[in-house]
């Protein structure tokens, strides 16, 4: 990717089909679940932080879709954002575009609700404050989850409604003050009915998009604000460039090793195989024909490129992605990463010459390391298998290390489809039996919550302070943040284990050929390779990055 491609004209487009994690994560932007549900996706790599804001402002609390979409947009497109972790097997730009599209739909809804709040609320502010206080008390009481307390909350609303009706019948004021008092009681209620129709229309639209994404539909994210139509639209141009940077960073060849957490974005290291022997010449007089680590790596690279070819027509590997990676070490609990910078980096890519220099020279002590990786996104991107190879030469000893990494499917929270709200109640005659009844898609409390948020939606920091927000795990990457282990899925585990043997044999075969071409006695290497080939037959996933010392 050149600098021209990086900053050239680009129009955000929908990603290719078959990217299950992409659409599963994108569907979260349209969800109306409680924001606390995000904690269901917690795993051993992170614990999500859901900030609840002030306790008295529960009426401003966001739902999952509102909090998720705003948090993702702020983190991935915000000014001065920290580096991101690549999302292998998915397209983060598509997820961000759906978050922007969901925000746009809610923003259009909020504009209409704000107009209603001004006419039916702010002009009759005393009545509005009384009704908001009632619903705030009701929301606080129902938070406990106790049925008796919930019944009291419903009784409170009925009692206030009865008092309002009595107030209208026995109005203590007369003249203009009386008419204003009547308006203060009636106008917020009338505004609530208008707001309910708007909220229901938007809720149906969002749920249809949620369902379509998980059903393989062709729903696209409409983000017109990211397509500048004139030179004066600086905000649109900045958003377009932010999306372009996001795509460029996704293609970076720089990754980060975080100790027991493995390589961020690729998963933990579950297996490692080492081939290390002395470089002994075939002819002691001639010696070994000089070569470097890159010579061996290049031969292995060429062999891995054709790993999917085989003589037996029985399926086999799909074409793999073979890339050279620069791995930077970070702490296990690091909250941020820093990508390589300088003249050797362009558009987040470490240049080929710098990659070769790191491979040949940085094999001991501090600094980044070079790894050759072969990767398969399988199960529509739900399983990421990565085999990494590194070659080092230290004091006449050649060491070839092959390690296996696996990243599992996204949490099931993101793959659940919308369900119509229902409730089980006792039958009228056969009271010992129950039946399900349909509930309104948008409840009375939900209408009040959305309308209250709409009035201050123009200033997200205040909205987040009052209602709360989602704290994303750092270092953040969409794919690995909510990934589960693949070992609970039998077929995924089998695929990860089966890939190790052929990759190991191809790596050893290519390395032995190079050694033979450079007059190295390969007898010891061949014996060691055969032993490893036998041992890998009975491999099992282990925590290879956890050293019991």
Short mmCIF file of C-alpha atoms in Angstrom, two decimals:
data_model
loop_
_atom_site.label_atom_id
_atom_site.label_comp_id
_atom_site.label_asym_id
_atom_site.label_seq_id
_atom_site.Cartn_x
_atom_site.Cartn_y
_atom_site.Cartn_z
CA UNK A 1 0.00 0.00 0.00
CA UNK A 2 1.44 3.35 -1.03
CA UNK A 3 0.93 6.71 0.58
CA UNK A 4 -1.26 7.66 -2.38
CA UNK A 5 -3.51 4.66 -1.87
CA UNK A 6 -3.68 5.44 1.84
CA UNK A 7 -4.98 8.97 1.44
CA UNK A 8 -6.59 8.60 -1.99
CA UNK A 9 -10.35 8.79 -2.65
CA UNK A 10 -12.18 5.96 -0.94
CA UNK A 11 -15.85 5.24 -0.40
CA UNK A 12 -16.80 2.97 2.50
CA UNK A 13 -18.35 -0.23 1.17
CA UNK A 14 -19.98 -3.28 2.69
CA UNK A 15 -17.60 -6.18 3.26
CA UNK A 16 -17.83 -9.53 1.49
CA UNK A 17 -20.33 -12.11 2.65
CA UNK A 18 -19.39 -15.06 4.81
CA UNK A 19 -17.67 -12.97 7.48
CA UNK A 20 -19.60 -14.27 10.48
CA UNK A 21 -17.61 -12.38 13.17
CA UNK A 22 -17.90 -9.13 11.19
CA UNK A 23 -21.67 -9.21 11.00
CA UNK A 24 -22.06 -10.63 14.51
CA UNK A 25 -20.07 -7.75 15.99
CA UNK A 26 -21.82 -5.24 13.72
CA UNK A 27 -25.22 -6.47 14.91
CA UNK A 28 -24.37 -5.26 18.43
CA UNK A 29 -24.78 -1.68 17.19
CA UNK A 30 -28.50 -2.29 16.56
CA UNK A 31 -29.35 -4.21 19.74
CA UNK A 32 -31.75 -3.05 22.43
CA UNK A 33 -30.60 -5.39 25.22
CA UNK A 34 -29.68 -4.01 28.65
CA UNK A 35 -26.16 -2.60 28.67
CA UNK A 36 -25.18 -5.02 31.47
CA UNK A 37 -25.43 -7.91 28.98
CA UNK A 38 -21.98 -6.99 27.67
CA UNK A 39 -20.56 -8.64 30.81
CA UNK A 40 -21.84 -11.99 29.52
CA UNK A 41 -19.10 -11.84 26.89
CA UNK A 42 -16.29 -11.53 29.46
CA UNK A 43 -13.51 -14.10 29.13
CA UNK A 44 -10.07 -14.89 30.54
CA UNK A 45 -8.48 -12.10 28.48
CA UNK A 46 -10.57 -9.22 29.73
CA UNK A 47 -13.35 -8.09 32.00
CA UNK A 48 -15.55 -5.44 30.42
CA UNK A 49 -15.97 -2.20 32.31
CA UNK A 50 -19.52 -0.85 32.24
CA UNK A 51 -19.52 2.61 33.77
CA UNK A 52 -22.91 3.31 35.30
CA UNK A 53 -22.66 7.09 35.71
CA UNK A 54 -24.56 8.65 38.60
CA UNK A 55 -27.05 6.46 40.46
CA UNK A 56 -29.84 9.05 40.34
CA UNK A 57 -29.63 9.30 36.56
CA UNK A 58 -30.74 5.77 35.67
CA UNK A 59 -33.34 7.27 33.35
CA UNK A 60 -30.45 8.33 31.07
CA UNK A 61 -28.85 4.87 31.02
CA UNK A 62 -28.04 3.60 27.48
CA UNK A 63 -28.97 0.20 26.11
CA UNK A 64 -26.36 -2.17 24.69
CA UNK A 65 -26.59 -0.91 21.10
CA UNK A 66 -26.32 2.76 22.05
CA UNK A 67 -23.36 2.23 24.37
CA UNK A 68 -21.54 -0.24 22.08
CA UNK A 69 -21.79 1.81 18.89
CA UNK A 70 -20.68 5.03 20.60
CA UNK A 71 -17.78 3.33 22.39
CA UNK A 72 -16.53 1.63 19.21
CA UNK A 73 -16.74 4.80 17.12
CA UNK A 74 -14.94 6.87 19.77
CA UNK A 75 -12.20 4.26 20.21
CA UNK A 76 -11.57 3.44 16.55
CA UNK A 77 -12.10 6.84 14.90
CA UNK A 78 -11.45 9.26 17.76
CA UNK A 79 -8.87 12.02 17.47
CA UNK A 80 -5.50 10.92 18.83
CA UNK A 81 -6.63 7.34 19.36
CA UNK A 82 -4.18 4.67 20.50
CA UNK A 83 -3.06 1.91 18.10
CA UNK A 84 -5.51 -0.91 17.42
CA UNK A 85 -5.02 -4.67 17.31
CA UNK A 86 -5.75 -6.29 13.96
CA UNK A 87 -9.01 -8.23 13.65
CA UNK A 88 -8.03 -11.31 11.66
CA UNK A 89 -10.90 -13.06 9.91
CA UNK A 90 -13.14 -9.98 10.09
CA UNK A 91 -13.41 -6.46 8.73
CA UNK A 92 -13.38 -3.82 11.47
CA UNK A 93 -14.21 -1.03 9.01
CA UNK A 94 -17.55 -2.70 8.26
CA UNK A 95 -18.32 -2.93 11.98
CA UNK A 96 -17.48 0.74 12.48
CA UNK A 97 -19.64 1.72 9.50
CA UNK A 98 -22.61 -0.12 11.00
CA UNK A 99 -21.98 1.66 14.31
CA UNK A 100 -22.01 4.99 12.45
CA UNK A 101 -25.18 3.97 10.61
CA UNK A 102 -26.89 2.99 13.88
CA UNK A 103 -25.87 6.29 15.46
CA UNK A 104 -27.29 8.11 12.45
CA UNK A 105 -30.65 6.31 12.73
CA UNK A 106 -30.87 7.15 16.42
CA UNK A 107 -29.80 10.74 15.75
CA UNK A 108 -32.67 11.19 13.27
CA UNK A 109 -35.05 9.76 15.88
CA UNK A 110 -33.64 12.04 18.57
CA UNK A 111 -34.21 15.13 16.41
CA UNK A 112 -37.92 14.34 16.23
CA UNK A 113 -38.11 13.52 19.93
CA UNK A 114 -36.30 16.73 20.83
CA UNK A 115 -38.95 18.72 18.97
CA UNK A 116 -41.67 16.92 20.89
CA UNK A 117 -39.84 17.49 24.18
CA UNK A 118 -39.57 21.23 23.46
CA UNK A 119 -43.25 21.64 22.57
CA UNK A 120 -44.76 19.21 25.06
CA UNK A 121 -42.10 19.29 27.76
CA UNK A 122 -39.95 22.36 28.11
CA UNK A 123 -42.89 24.72 27.53
CA UNK A 124 -44.63 22.92 30.39
CA UNK A 125 -41.52 22.28 32.48
CA UNK A 126 -43.16 21.81 35.93
CA UNK A 127 -45.33 18.99 34.67
CA UNK A 128 -42.43 17.42 32.77
CA UNK A 129 -40.23 17.39 35.87
CA UNK A 130 -42.95 15.74 37.94
CA UNK A 131 -43.50 12.98 35.36
CA UNK A 132 -39.73 12.44 34.95
CA UNK A 133 -39.35 12.16 38.72
CA UNK A 134 -42.09 9.52 38.82
CA UNK A 135 -40.43 7.45 36.10
CA UNK A 136 -37.02 7.87 37.71
CA UNK A 137 -38.40 6.52 40.99
CA UNK A 138 -40.10 3.71 39.08
CA UNK A 139 -36.83 2.80 37.30
CA UNK A 140 -34.92 2.83 40.59
CA UNK A 141 -37.49 0.58 42.27
CA UNK A 142 -37.61 -1.95 39.42
CA UNK A 143 -33.80 -2.15 39.41
CA UNK A 144 -33.87 -4.45 42.45
CA UNK A 145 -35.72 -7.14 40.49
CA UNK A 146 -38.07 -7.92 43.41
CA UNK A 147 -41.62 -8.62 42.18
CA UNK A 148 -43.16 -6.91 45.22
CA UNK A 149 -41.06 -3.79 44.65
CA UNK A 150 -41.93 -3.86 40.95
CA UNK A 151 -45.59 -4.04 41.90
CA UNK A 152 -45.15 -0.99 44.11
CA UNK A 153 -43.48 0.83 41.21
CA UNK A 154 -46.49 0.10 38.99
CA UNK A 155 -48.81 1.18 41.80
CA UNK A 156 -46.88 4.44 42.11
CA UNK A 157 -47.46 5.22 38.44
CA UNK A 158 -51.19 4.41 38.71
CA UNK A 159 -51.49 6.54 41.84
CA UNK A 160 -49.83 9.55 40.20
CA UNK A 161 -52.06 9.15 37.15
CA UNK A 162 -55.13 9.13 39.42
CA UNK A 163 -53.89 12.25 41.22
CA UNK A 164 -53.32 13.94 37.86
CA UNK A 165 -56.89 13.16 36.80
CA UNK A 166 -58.21 14.47 40.12
CA UNK A 167 -56.07 17.59 39.70
CA UNK A 168 -57.67 18.24 36.31
CA UNK A 169 -61.18 17.81 37.70
CA UNK A 170 -60.61 19.85 40.87
CA UNK A 171 -58.30 22.52 39.47
CA UNK A 172 -57.23 24.87 42.30
CA UNK A 173 -56.25 27.61 39.85
CA UNK A 174 -58.30 29.75 37.51
CA UNK A 175 -57.65 31.91 34.52
CA UNK A 176 -54.35 31.67 32.62
CA UNK A 177 -52.62 29.87 35.48
CA UNK A 178 -55.33 27.20 35.44
CA UNK A 179 -55.00 26.59 31.73
CA UNK A 180 -51.20 26.39 32.06
CA UNK A 181 -51.55 23.90 34.94
CA UNK A 182 -53.87 21.76 32.82
CA UNK A 183 -51.33 21.89 29.98
CA UNK A 184 -48.52 20.90 32.37
CA UNK A 185 -50.45 17.74 33.23
CA UNK A 186 -51.75 16.83 29.76
CA UNK A 187 -48.97 18.01 27.39
CA UNK A 188 -46.25 15.58 28.64
CA UNK A 189 -48.72 12.70 28.35
CA UNK A 190 -49.68 13.71 24.80
CA UNK A 191 -45.98 14.05 23.95
CA UNK A 192 -45.43 10.56 25.34
CA UNK A 193 -47.96 9.08 22.88
CA UNK A 194 -46.31 10.86 19.94
CA UNK A 195 -42.85 9.78 21.12
CA UNK A 196 -44.03 6.17 21.48
CA UNK A 197 -44.94 5.97 17.78
CA UNK A 198 -41.55 7.36 16.77
CA UNK A 199 -39.68 4.99 19.12
CA UNK A 200 -41.60 1.96 17.84
CA UNK A 201 -40.77 2.77 14.21
CA UNK A 202 -37.09 3.17 14.98
CA UNK A 203 -37.00 0.04 17.15
CA UNK A 204 -38.50 -2.06 14.33
CA UNK A 205 -35.96 -0.68 11.86
CA UNK A 206 -33.03 -1.42 14.16
CA UNK A 207 -34.29 -4.93 14.93
CA UNK A 208 -34.73 -5.70 11.23
CA UNK A 209 -31.11 -4.71 10.59
CA UNK A 210 -29.97 -6.77 13.57
CA UNK A 211 -31.82 -9.84 12.27
CA UNK A 212 -30.70 -9.32 8.67
CA UNK A 213 -27.02 -9.19 9.59
CA UNK A 214 -27.21 -12.51 11.46
CA UNK A 215 -29.37 -14.14 8.78
CA UNK A 216 -26.92 -13.45 5.95
CA UNK A 217 -28.96 -10.60 4.52
CA UNK A 218 -27.54 -7.86 2.32
CA UNK A 219 -28.27 -4.96 4.64
CA UNK A 220 -25.58 -2.34 4.21
CA UNK A 221 -24.37 0.47 6.39
CA UNK A 222 -25.34 3.85 4.99
CA UNK A 223 -22.77 6.44 6.07
CA UNK A 224 -23.31 9.48 3.82
CA UNK A 225 -21.48 11.70 6.29
CA UNK A 226 -18.24 9.85 5.38
CA UNK A 227 -18.47 10.72 1.67
CA UNK A 228 -17.52 14.39 1.06
CA UNK A 229 -19.33 15.98 -1.88
CA UNK A 230 -17.51 19.33 -1.81
CA UNK A 231 -14.10 20.63 -0.70
CA UNK A 232 -15.74 22.53 2.18
CA UNK A 233 -16.97 19.39 3.96
CA UNK A 234 -13.96 19.02 6.24
CA UNK A 235 -15.78 16.82 8.79
CA UNK A 236 -16.72 14.31 6.09
CA UNK A 237 -13.17 14.31 4.74
CA UNK A 238 -11.74 13.70 8.21
CA UNK A 239 -14.15 10.81 8.76
CA UNK A 240 -13.25 9.33 5.38
CA UNK A 241 -9.54 9.53 6.19
CA UNK A 242 -10.13 7.97 9.63
CA UNK A 243 -11.85 5.00 7.98
CA UNK A 244 -8.98 4.74 5.49
CA UNK A 245 -6.44 4.70 8.35
CA UNK A 246 -8.46 1.99 10.06
CA UNK A 247 -8.28 -0.21 6.96
CA UNK A 248 -4.56 0.48 6.58
CA UNK A 249 -3.84 -0.46 10.19
CA UNK A 250 -5.83 -3.66 9.72
CA UNK A 251 -3.30 -4.64 7.01
CA UNK A 252 -0.25 -3.89 9.18
CA UNK A 253 2.45 -6.55 9.43
CA UNK A 254 3.29 -5.54 13.00
CA UNK A 255 1.81 -7.56 15.90
CA UNK A 256 2.35 -7.69 19.67
CA UNK A 257 3.29 -10.55 21.99
CA UNK A 258 1.74 -10.19 25.47
CA UNK A 259 3.22 -13.09 27.40
CA UNK A 260 0.64 -15.68 28.54
CA UNK A 261 -2.01 -13.87 26.51
CA UNK A 262 -0.13 -14.84 23.36
CA UNK A 263 0.07 -12.67 20.26
CA UNK A 264 -2.75 -10.15 20.43
CA UNK A 265 -5.25 -10.85 17.68
CA UNK A 266 -3.91 -14.36 16.99
CA UNK A 267 -4.67 -16.02 20.31
CA UNK A 268 -2.59 -17.93 22.81
CA UNK A 269 0.30 -20.19 21.85
CA UNK A 270 -0.96 -23.74 22.35
CA UNK A 271 2.01 -25.71 20.99
CA UNK A 272 5.70 -25.30 20.12
CA UNK A 273 8.22 -27.53 18.29
CA UNK A 274 11.96 -26.85 18.14
CA UNK A 275 14.59 -28.15 15.74
CA UNK A 276 18.08 -27.09 16.90
CA UNK A 277 21.32 -28.72 15.76
CA UNK A 278 24.93 -27.77 15.07
CA UNK A 279 25.89 -26.63 11.58
CA UNK A 280 28.50 -29.26 10.64
CA UNK A 281 29.98 -29.15 7.10
CA UNK A 282 29.91 -32.18 4.86
CA UNK A 283 33.53 -31.50 3.91
CA UNK A 284 35.54 -30.02 6.83
CA UNK A 285 38.06 -28.61 4.35
CA UNK A 286 35.53 -26.67 2.30
CA UNK A 287 33.37 -25.77 5.28
CA UNK A 288 29.78 -24.55 5.11
CA UNK A 289 28.77 -22.40 2.17
CA UNK A 290 27.70 -19.16 3.81
CA UNK A 291 23.99 -18.38 4.17
CA UNK A 292 21.80 -16.25 6.43
CA UNK A 293 18.54 -16.81 8.30
CA UNK A 294 16.62 -15.03 5.56
CA UNK A 295 17.83 -17.66 3.05
CA UNK A 296 16.12 -20.40 5.05
CA UNK A 297 13.02 -18.28 5.74
CA UNK A 298 12.60 -17.44 2.04
CA UNK A 299 12.72 -21.14 1.10
CA UNK A 300 10.15 -21.98 3.77
CA UNK A 301 7.96 -19.09 2.56
CA UNK A 302 7.95 -20.43 -1.01
CA UNK A 303 6.98 -23.91 0.17
CA UNK A 304 4.18 -22.66 2.41
CA UNK A 305 2.70 -20.71 -0.50
CA UNK A 306 1.84 -24.00 -2.22
CA UNK A 307 0.75 -25.80 0.94
CA UNK A 308 -2.79 -26.22 -0.43
CA UNK A 309 -1.57 -28.24 -3.44
CA UNK A 310 -1.58 -32.02 -3.15
CA UNK A 311 -1.69 -35.06 -5.39
CA UNK A 312 -4.73 -36.69 -3.77
CA UNK A 313 -8.00 -34.99 -4.69
CA UNK A 314 -9.54 -35.25 -1.26
CA UNK A 315 -10.01 -31.65 -0.26
CA UNK A 316 -7.15 -30.48 1.91
CA UNK A 317 -6.03 -27.02 2.94
CA UNK A 318 -7.65 -23.91 1.50
CA UNK A 319 -5.10 -21.40 0.13
CA UNK A 320 -3.33 -19.96 3.18
CA UNK A 321 -2.22 -16.42 3.91
CA UNK A 322 1.57 -16.44 4.21
CA UNK A 323 3.12 -13.24 5.60
CA UNK A 324 6.22 -11.96 7.32
CA UNK A 325 5.41 -10.53 10.76
CA UNK A 326 7.35 -8.20 13.02
CA UNK A 327 6.53 -9.11 16.62
CA UNK A 328 6.96 -6.52 19.38
CA UNK A 329 6.97 -7.66 23.03
CA UNK A 330 4.62 -5.90 25.46
CA UNK A 331 3.74 -6.59 29.07
CA UNK A 332 1.05 -9.11 29.96
CA UNK A 333 -1.10 -6.36 31.51
CA UNK A 334 -0.09 -3.57 29.12
CA UNK A 335 -2.88 -1.07 28.50
CA UNK A 336 -1.46 0.28 25.25
CA UNK A 337 0.89 -0.67 22.42
CA UNK A 338 3.13 1.39 20.14
CA UNK A 339 3.62 0.49 16.51
CA UNK A 340 7.08 0.78 14.91
CA UNK A 341 7.80 4.20 13.44
CA UNK A 342 10.48 5.81 11.29
CA UNK A 343 11.78 5.62 7.76
CA UNK A 344 11.39 1.83 7.69
CA UNK A 345 7.59 2.07 8.13
CA UNK A 346 5.07 3.31 5.58
CA UNK A 347 1.29 3.24 6.06
CA UNK A 348 1.66 0.93 9.10
CA UNK A 349 3.74 -1.54 7.04
CA UNK A 350 7.32 -2.40 7.98
CA UNK A 351 9.18 -2.28 4.67
CA UNK A 352 10.54 -5.54 3.18
CA UNK A 353 14.18 -4.48 3.56
CA UNK A 354 13.68 -3.74 7.26
CA UNK A 355 11.92 -7.08 7.70
CA UNK A 356 14.91 -8.89 6.19
CA UNK A 357 17.36 -7.00 8.41
CA UNK A 358 15.37 -7.88 11.55
CA UNK A 359 15.27 -11.53 10.48
CA UNK A 360 19.04 -11.67 10.02
CA UNK A 361 20.25 -9.50 12.91
CA UNK A 362 17.76 -9.24 15.81
CA UNK A 363 17.91 -12.80 17.16
CA UNK A 364 19.23 -12.21 20.67
CA UNK A 365 18.67 -9.47 23.24
CA UNK A 366 16.24 -6.56 22.95
CA UNK A 367 14.26 -5.43 19.98
CA UNK A 368 11.55 -6.73 17.69
CA UNK A 369 11.66 -10.24 16.23
CA UNK A 370 10.75 -11.67 12.84
CA UNK A 371 8.26 -14.50 12.37
CA UNK A 372 6.97 -16.11 9.20
CA UNK A 373 3.28 -16.87 9.56
CA UNK A 374 0.85 -19.10 7.72
CA UNK A 375 -2.77 -18.35 8.60
CA UNK A 376 -6.21 -19.76 7.84
CA UNK A 377 -9.48 -18.00 8.72
CA UNK A 378 -11.90 -20.96 8.92
CA UNK A 379 -15.55 -21.46 9.81
CA UNK A 380 -16.49 -18.17 8.10
CA UNK A 381 -13.84 -16.40 10.13
CA UNK A 382 -14.92 -17.86 13.47
CA UNK A 383 -11.65 -19.81 13.84
CA UNK A 384 -8.24 -18.26 13.18
CA UNK A 385 -5.39 -20.76 12.92
CA UNK A 386 -1.89 -19.27 12.77
CA UNK A 387 1.38 -21.19 12.59
CA UNK A 388 4.46 -19.03 13.17
CA UNK A 389 8.00 -19.96 12.15
CA UNK A 390 11.20 -18.28 13.30
CA UNK A 391 14.78 -19.12 12.28
CA UNK A 392 17.82 -18.17 14.37
CA UNK A 393 21.55 -18.88 14.05
CA UNK A 394 23.66 -18.57 17.20
CA UNK A 395 27.26 -19.84 17.36
CA UNK A 396 27.02 -22.44 14.59
CA UNK A 397 23.65 -23.64 15.86
CA UNK A 398 20.59 -23.37 13.64
CA UNK A 399 17.27 -23.28 15.45
CA UNK A 400 13.91 -23.53 13.71
CA UNK A 401 10.88 -22.99 15.92
CA UNK A 402 7.27 -23.66 14.86
CA UNK A 403 4.48 -22.45 17.15
CA UNK A 404 0.72 -22.85 16.90
CA UNK A 405 -1.80 -20.11 17.76
CA UNK A 406 -5.59 -20.34 17.69
CA UNK A 407 -8.31 -17.75 18.17
CA UNK A 408 -11.83 -19.05 18.71
CA UNK A 409 -15.31 -17.82 17.75
CA UNK A 410 -16.85 -14.59 18.98
CA UNK A 411 -18.97 -14.92 22.08
CA UNK A 412 -22.52 -16.23 21.58
CA UNK A 413 -23.86 -12.91 22.90
CA UNK A 414 -23.15 -11.43 19.47
CA UNK A 415 -24.75 -14.26 17.49
CA UNK A 416 -28.16 -14.25 19.22
CA UNK A 417 -31.05 -13.04 17.07
CA UNK A 418 -33.78 -10.66 18.24
CA UNK A 419 -36.77 -12.21 19.97
CA UNK A 420 -40.19 -10.68 20.37
CA UNK A 421 -40.77 -9.71 24.02
CA UNK A 422 -43.14 -12.13 25.75
CA UNK A 423 -44.30 -12.94 29.25
CA UNK A 424 -45.65 -16.11 30.86
CA UNK A 425 -48.95 -15.70 32.71
CA UNK A 426 -51.39 -18.16 34.30
CA UNK A 427 -54.38 -19.26 32.26
CA UNK A 428 -57.75 -17.93 33.33
CA UNK A 429 -59.47 -21.31 33.89
CA UNK A 430 -56.60 -23.76 34.16
CA UNK A 431 -54.67 -21.53 36.52
CA UNK A 432 -52.04 -24.22 37.10
CA UNK A 433 -50.97 -23.88 33.46
CA UNK A 434 -49.21 -20.93 31.86
CA UNK A 435 -49.32 -19.27 28.48
CA UNK A 436 -47.17 -16.72 26.71
CA UNK A 437 -48.49 -13.31 25.83
CA UNK A 438 -46.85 -10.75 23.59
CA UNK A 439 -45.56 -7.57 25.16
CA UNK A 440 -45.14 -4.18 23.50
CA UNK A 441 -41.86 -3.80 21.63
CA UNK A 442 -41.31 -0.43 23.33
CA UNK A 443 -42.48 -0.09 26.93
CA UNK A 444 -43.63 3.09 28.66
CA UNK A 445 -40.37 3.31 30.59
CA UNK A 446 -38.38 2.89 27.38
CA UNK A 447 -40.18 5.79 25.70
CA UNK A 448 -39.38 8.07 28.63
CA UNK A 449 -35.75 6.92 28.70
CA UNK A 450 -35.21 7.51 24.97
CA UNK A 451 -36.98 10.89 25.04
CA UNK A 452 -34.95 12.03 28.06
CA UNK A 453 -31.69 11.03 26.38
CA UNK A 454 -32.72 12.74 23.14
CA UNK A 455 -32.73 16.17 24.78
CA UNK A 456 -28.99 15.98 25.57
CA UNK A 457 -27.85 13.63 22.76
CA UNK A 458 -26.14 16.60 21.09
CA UNK A 459 -23.44 16.47 23.80
CA UNK A 460 -22.28 12.83 24.31
CA UNK A 461 -19.87 13.56 27.22
CA UNK A 462 -22.74 14.82 29.37
CA UNK A 463 -24.91 11.90 28.29
CA UNK A 464 -22.16 9.42 29.22
CA UNK A 465 -21.63 11.11 32.59
CA UNK A 466 -25.33 10.96 33.44
CA UNK A 467 -26.18 7.54 32.05
CA UNK A 468 -22.89 5.67 31.80
CA UNK A 469 -20.93 4.01 29.01
CA UNK A 470 -18.98 0.87 28.10
CA UNK A 471 -15.25 0.73 28.84
CA UNK A 472 -13.51 -1.26 26.12
CA UNK A 473 -10.61 -3.61 27.03
CA UNK A 474 -7.11 -2.40 26.15
CA UNK A 475 -5.15 -2.99 23.99
CA UNK A 476 -8.32 -3.01 21.94
CA UNK A 477 -9.11 -5.07 18.88
CA UNK A 478 -12.66 -5.93 17.81
CA UNK A 479 -11.97 -9.58 17.04
CA UNK A 480 -9.86 -10.79 19.97
CA UNK A 481 -11.63 -8.76 22.67
CA UNK A 482 -14.71 -11.00 22.60
CA UNK A 483 -13.23 -14.28 21.34
CA UNK A 484 -13.81 -17.57 23.12
CA UNK A 485 -11.44 -20.52 23.26
CA UNK A 486 -11.76 -22.89 20.26
CA UNK A 487 -11.10 -26.02 22.30
CA UNK A 488 -14.73 -26.43 23.42
CA UNK A 489 -15.75 -26.93 19.78
CA UNK A 490 -14.69 -30.42 18.70
CA UNK A 491 -14.30 -29.75 14.97
CA UNK A 492 -12.53 -26.42 15.50
CA UNK A 493 -10.09 -28.10 17.86
CA UNK A 494 -9.49 -30.86 15.32
CA UNK A 495 -8.74 -28.34 12.57
CA UNK A 496 -6.21 -26.51 14.76
CA UNK A 497 -4.44 -29.75 15.72
CA UNK A 498 -4.41 -31.19 12.19
CA UNK A 499 -2.71 -28.14 10.72
CA UNK A 500 0.42 -28.58 12.86
CA UNK A 501 1.77 -31.80 11.31
CA UNK A 502 1.85 -30.85 7.59
CA UNK A 503 3.14 -27.35 8.35
CA UNK A 504 5.94 -28.76 10.50
CA UNK A 505 6.96 -31.23 7.79
CA UNK A 506 6.94 -28.60 5.04
CA UNK A 507 9.05 -26.26 7.16
CA UNK A 508 11.60 -28.97 7.93
CA UNK A 509 11.69 -30.18 4.32
CA UNK A 510 12.39 -26.69 2.97
CA UNK A 511 15.03 -26.02 5.63
CA UNK A 512 16.84 -29.32 5.01
CA UNK A 513 16.96 -28.61 1.29
CA UNK A 514 18.61 -25.23 1.91
CA UNK A 515 21.11 -26.76 4.31
CA UNK A 516 22.02 -29.46 1.83
CA UNK A 517 22.51 -26.87 -0.90
CA UNK A 518 24.94 -25.02 1.39
CA UNK A 519 27.09 -28.05 2.17
CA UNK A 520 25.74 -28.73 5.65
CA UNK A 521 25.69 -32.27 7.03
CA UNK A 522 21.95 -32.82 7.53
CA UNK A 523 22.11 -36.23 9.24
CA UNK A 524 21.47 -34.85 12.73
CA UNK A 525 18.84 -32.46 11.40
CA UNK A 526 17.06 -35.32 9.59
CA UNK A 527 17.04 -37.49 12.71
CA UNK A 528 15.70 -34.68 14.86
CA UNK A 529 13.09 -33.82 12.22
CA UNK A 530 11.88 -37.45 12.14
CA UNK A 531 11.58 -37.49 15.92
CA UNK A 532 9.53 -34.28 15.89
CA UNK A 533 7.38 -35.65 13.09
CA UNK A 534 6.58 -38.66 15.24
CA UNK A 535 5.95 -36.64 18.38
CA UNK A 536 3.54 -34.29 16.64
CA UNK A 537 1.26 -37.24 15.90
CA UNK A 538 0.04 -37.20 19.50
CA UNK A 539 -0.11 -33.48 20.13
CA UNK A 540 -2.63 -31.81 22.41
CA UNK A 541 -3.28 -28.13 23.17
CA UNK A 542 -1.24 -26.80 26.06
CA UNK A 543 -0.52 -23.43 27.64
CA UNK A 544 2.84 -23.13 25.95
CA UNK A 545 3.38 -19.55 27.14
CA UNK A 546 2.98 -20.47 30.81
CA UNK A 547 6.34 -21.57 32.13
CA UNK A 548 6.29 -23.63 35.32
CA UNK A 549 9.58 -22.60 36.87
#
